[in-house]
mmCIF file of C-alpha atoms in Angstrom:
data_model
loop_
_atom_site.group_PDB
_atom_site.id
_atom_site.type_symbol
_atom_site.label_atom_id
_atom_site.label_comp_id
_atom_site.label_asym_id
_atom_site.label_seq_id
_atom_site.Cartn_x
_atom_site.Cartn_y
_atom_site.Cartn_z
ATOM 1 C CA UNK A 1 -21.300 -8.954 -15.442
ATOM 2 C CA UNK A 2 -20.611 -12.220 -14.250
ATOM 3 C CA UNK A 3 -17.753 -12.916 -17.035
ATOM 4 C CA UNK A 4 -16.418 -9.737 -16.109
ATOM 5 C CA UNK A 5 -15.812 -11.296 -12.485
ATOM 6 C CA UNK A 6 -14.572 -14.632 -13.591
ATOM 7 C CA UNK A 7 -11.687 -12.682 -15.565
ATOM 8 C CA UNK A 8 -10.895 -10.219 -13.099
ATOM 9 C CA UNK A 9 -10.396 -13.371 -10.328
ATOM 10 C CA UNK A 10 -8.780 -15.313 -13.267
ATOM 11 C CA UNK A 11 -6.243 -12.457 -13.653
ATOM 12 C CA UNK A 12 -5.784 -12.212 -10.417
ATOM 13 C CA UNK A 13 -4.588 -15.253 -9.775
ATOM 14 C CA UNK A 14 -2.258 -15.385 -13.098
ATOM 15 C CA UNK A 15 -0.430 -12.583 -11.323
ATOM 16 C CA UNK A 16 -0.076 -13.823 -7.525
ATOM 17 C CA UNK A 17 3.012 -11.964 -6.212
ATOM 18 C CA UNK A 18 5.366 -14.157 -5.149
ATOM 19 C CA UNK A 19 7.797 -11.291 -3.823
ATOM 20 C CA UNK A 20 4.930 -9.747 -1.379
ATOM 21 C CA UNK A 21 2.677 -12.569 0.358
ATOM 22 C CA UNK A 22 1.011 -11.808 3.604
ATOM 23 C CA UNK A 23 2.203 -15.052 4.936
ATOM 24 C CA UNK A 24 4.795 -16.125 7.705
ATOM 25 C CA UNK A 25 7.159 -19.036 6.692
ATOM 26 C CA UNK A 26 7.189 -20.307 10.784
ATOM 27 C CA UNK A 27 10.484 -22.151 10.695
ATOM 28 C CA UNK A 28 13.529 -22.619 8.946
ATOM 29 C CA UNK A 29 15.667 -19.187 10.323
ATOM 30 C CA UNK A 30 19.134 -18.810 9.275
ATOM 31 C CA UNK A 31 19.312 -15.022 11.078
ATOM 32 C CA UNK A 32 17.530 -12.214 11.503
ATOM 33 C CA UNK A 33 18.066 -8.198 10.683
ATOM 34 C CA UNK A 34 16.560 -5.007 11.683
ATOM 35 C CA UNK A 35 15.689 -3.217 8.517
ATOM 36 C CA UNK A 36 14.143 -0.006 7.510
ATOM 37 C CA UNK A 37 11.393 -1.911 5.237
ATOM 38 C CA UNK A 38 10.451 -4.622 3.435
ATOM 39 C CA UNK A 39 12.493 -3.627 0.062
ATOM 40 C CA UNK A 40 15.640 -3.235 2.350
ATOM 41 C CA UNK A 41 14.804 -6.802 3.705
ATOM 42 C CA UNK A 42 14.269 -8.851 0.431
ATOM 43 C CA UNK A 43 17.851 -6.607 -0.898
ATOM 44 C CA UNK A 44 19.010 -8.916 2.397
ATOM 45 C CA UNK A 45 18.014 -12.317 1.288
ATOM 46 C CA UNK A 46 19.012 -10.903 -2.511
ATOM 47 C CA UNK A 47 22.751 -10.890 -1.438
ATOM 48 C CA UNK A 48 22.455 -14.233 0.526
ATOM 49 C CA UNK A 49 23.299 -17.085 -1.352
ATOM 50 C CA UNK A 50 21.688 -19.162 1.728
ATOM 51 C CA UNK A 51 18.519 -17.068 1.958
ATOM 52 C CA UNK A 52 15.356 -18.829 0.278
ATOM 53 C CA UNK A 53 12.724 -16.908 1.682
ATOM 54 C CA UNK A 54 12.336 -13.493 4.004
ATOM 55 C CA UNK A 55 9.535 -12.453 6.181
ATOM 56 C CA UNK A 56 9.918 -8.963 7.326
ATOM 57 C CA UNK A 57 7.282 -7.681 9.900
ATOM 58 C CA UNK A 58 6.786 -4.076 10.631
ATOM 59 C CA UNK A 59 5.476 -4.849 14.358
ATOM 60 C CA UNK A 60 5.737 -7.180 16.218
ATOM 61 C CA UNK A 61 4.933 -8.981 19.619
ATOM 62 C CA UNK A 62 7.321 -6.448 21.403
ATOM 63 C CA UNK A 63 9.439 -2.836 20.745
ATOM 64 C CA UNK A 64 12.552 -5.080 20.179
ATOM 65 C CA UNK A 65 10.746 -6.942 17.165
ATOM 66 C CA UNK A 66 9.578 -4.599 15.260
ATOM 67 C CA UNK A 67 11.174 -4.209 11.732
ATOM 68 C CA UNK A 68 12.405 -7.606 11.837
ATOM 69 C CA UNK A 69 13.572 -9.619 8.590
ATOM 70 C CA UNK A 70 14.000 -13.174 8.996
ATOM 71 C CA UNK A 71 16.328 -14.753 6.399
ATOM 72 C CA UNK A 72 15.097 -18.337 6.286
ATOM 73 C CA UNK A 73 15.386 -21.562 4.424
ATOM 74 C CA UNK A 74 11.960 -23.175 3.016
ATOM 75 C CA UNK A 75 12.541 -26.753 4.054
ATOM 76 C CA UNK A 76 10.804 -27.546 7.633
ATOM 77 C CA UNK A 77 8.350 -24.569 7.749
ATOM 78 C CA UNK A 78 5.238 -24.185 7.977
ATOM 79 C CA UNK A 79 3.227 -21.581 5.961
ATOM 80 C CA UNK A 80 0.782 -19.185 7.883
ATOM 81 C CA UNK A 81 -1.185 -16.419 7.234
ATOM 82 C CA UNK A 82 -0.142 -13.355 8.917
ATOM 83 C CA UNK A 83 -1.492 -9.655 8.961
ATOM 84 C CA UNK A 84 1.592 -8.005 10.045
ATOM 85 C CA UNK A 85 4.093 -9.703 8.020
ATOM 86 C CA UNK A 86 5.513 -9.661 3.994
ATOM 87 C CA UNK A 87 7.247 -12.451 2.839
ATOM 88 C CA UNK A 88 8.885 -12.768 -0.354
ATOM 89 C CA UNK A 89 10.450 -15.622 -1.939
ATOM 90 C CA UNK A 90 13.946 -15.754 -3.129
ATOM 91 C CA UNK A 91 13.057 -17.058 -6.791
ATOM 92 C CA UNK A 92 10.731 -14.095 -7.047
ATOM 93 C CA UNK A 93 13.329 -11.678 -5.551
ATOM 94 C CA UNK A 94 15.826 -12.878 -7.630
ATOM 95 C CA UNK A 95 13.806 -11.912 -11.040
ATOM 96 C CA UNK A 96 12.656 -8.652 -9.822
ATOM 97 C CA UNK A 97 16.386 -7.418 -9.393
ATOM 98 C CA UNK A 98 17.797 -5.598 -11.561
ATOM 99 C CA UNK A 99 21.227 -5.125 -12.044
ATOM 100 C CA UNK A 100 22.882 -1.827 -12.698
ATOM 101 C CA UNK A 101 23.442 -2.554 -16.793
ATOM 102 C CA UNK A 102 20.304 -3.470 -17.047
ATOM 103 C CA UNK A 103 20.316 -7.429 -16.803
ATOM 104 C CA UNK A 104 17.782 -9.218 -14.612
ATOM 105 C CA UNK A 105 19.177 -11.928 -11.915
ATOM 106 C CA UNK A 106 22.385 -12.914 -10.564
ATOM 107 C CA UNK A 107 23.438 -15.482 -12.295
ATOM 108 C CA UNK A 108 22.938 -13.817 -15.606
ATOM 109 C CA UNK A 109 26.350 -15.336 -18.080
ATOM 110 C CA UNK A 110 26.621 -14.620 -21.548
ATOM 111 C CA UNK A 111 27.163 -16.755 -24.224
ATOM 112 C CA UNK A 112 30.855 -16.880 -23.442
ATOM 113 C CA UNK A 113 29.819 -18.125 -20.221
ATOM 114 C CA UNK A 114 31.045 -15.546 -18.261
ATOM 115 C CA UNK A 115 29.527 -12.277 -16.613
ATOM 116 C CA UNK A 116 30.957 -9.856 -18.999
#
């Protein structure tokens, strides 16, 4: 029973998600959006080449706030833990996409060096 716990936690932690932490990034804004949910905020730091990290919280301190995203840059934050919020990083984000024919990322070239 017990080595049946150590690999469930051990597993676990091999596949910490990255593109859905329960954290705030407290810092670092470059703008922020109203979106309809998470997915449509991390599409948001997806098409920003600035964007490093989004936090998207589905309510907030006030009516105004709620369904924020907050396109941010990592450097000068400060990492907390937050119940109402989903952050996702943009390296994460970036792998999770995929495009239309099938490729993963944006900067996918092929051997030509081009995106053809």
């Amino acid at each position: 029973m017990l080595l049946a716990l150590i690999l469930v936690g051990t597993v676990s932690l091999a596949y910490a998600d990255d593109c859905d932490l329960h954290k705030d990034y407290w810092g670092g804004d470059l703008y922020t959006t109203q979106e309809a949910d998470f997915q449509a905020c991390k599409d948001t730091c997806y098409a920003d080449p600035a964007c490093e990290v989004c936090v998207f919280k589905e309510d907030g301190w006030f009516v105004f706030d709620a369904y924020t995203c907050y396109i941010k840059v990592i450097a000068g934050t400060t990492l907390l833990d937050c119940g109402n919020c989903r952050a996702a990083l943009k390296s994460c984000i970036d792998t999770e996409h995929v495009r239309d024919d099938g490729r993963c990322g944006p900067d996918y070239l092929n051997a030509a060096g081009t995106d053809g």
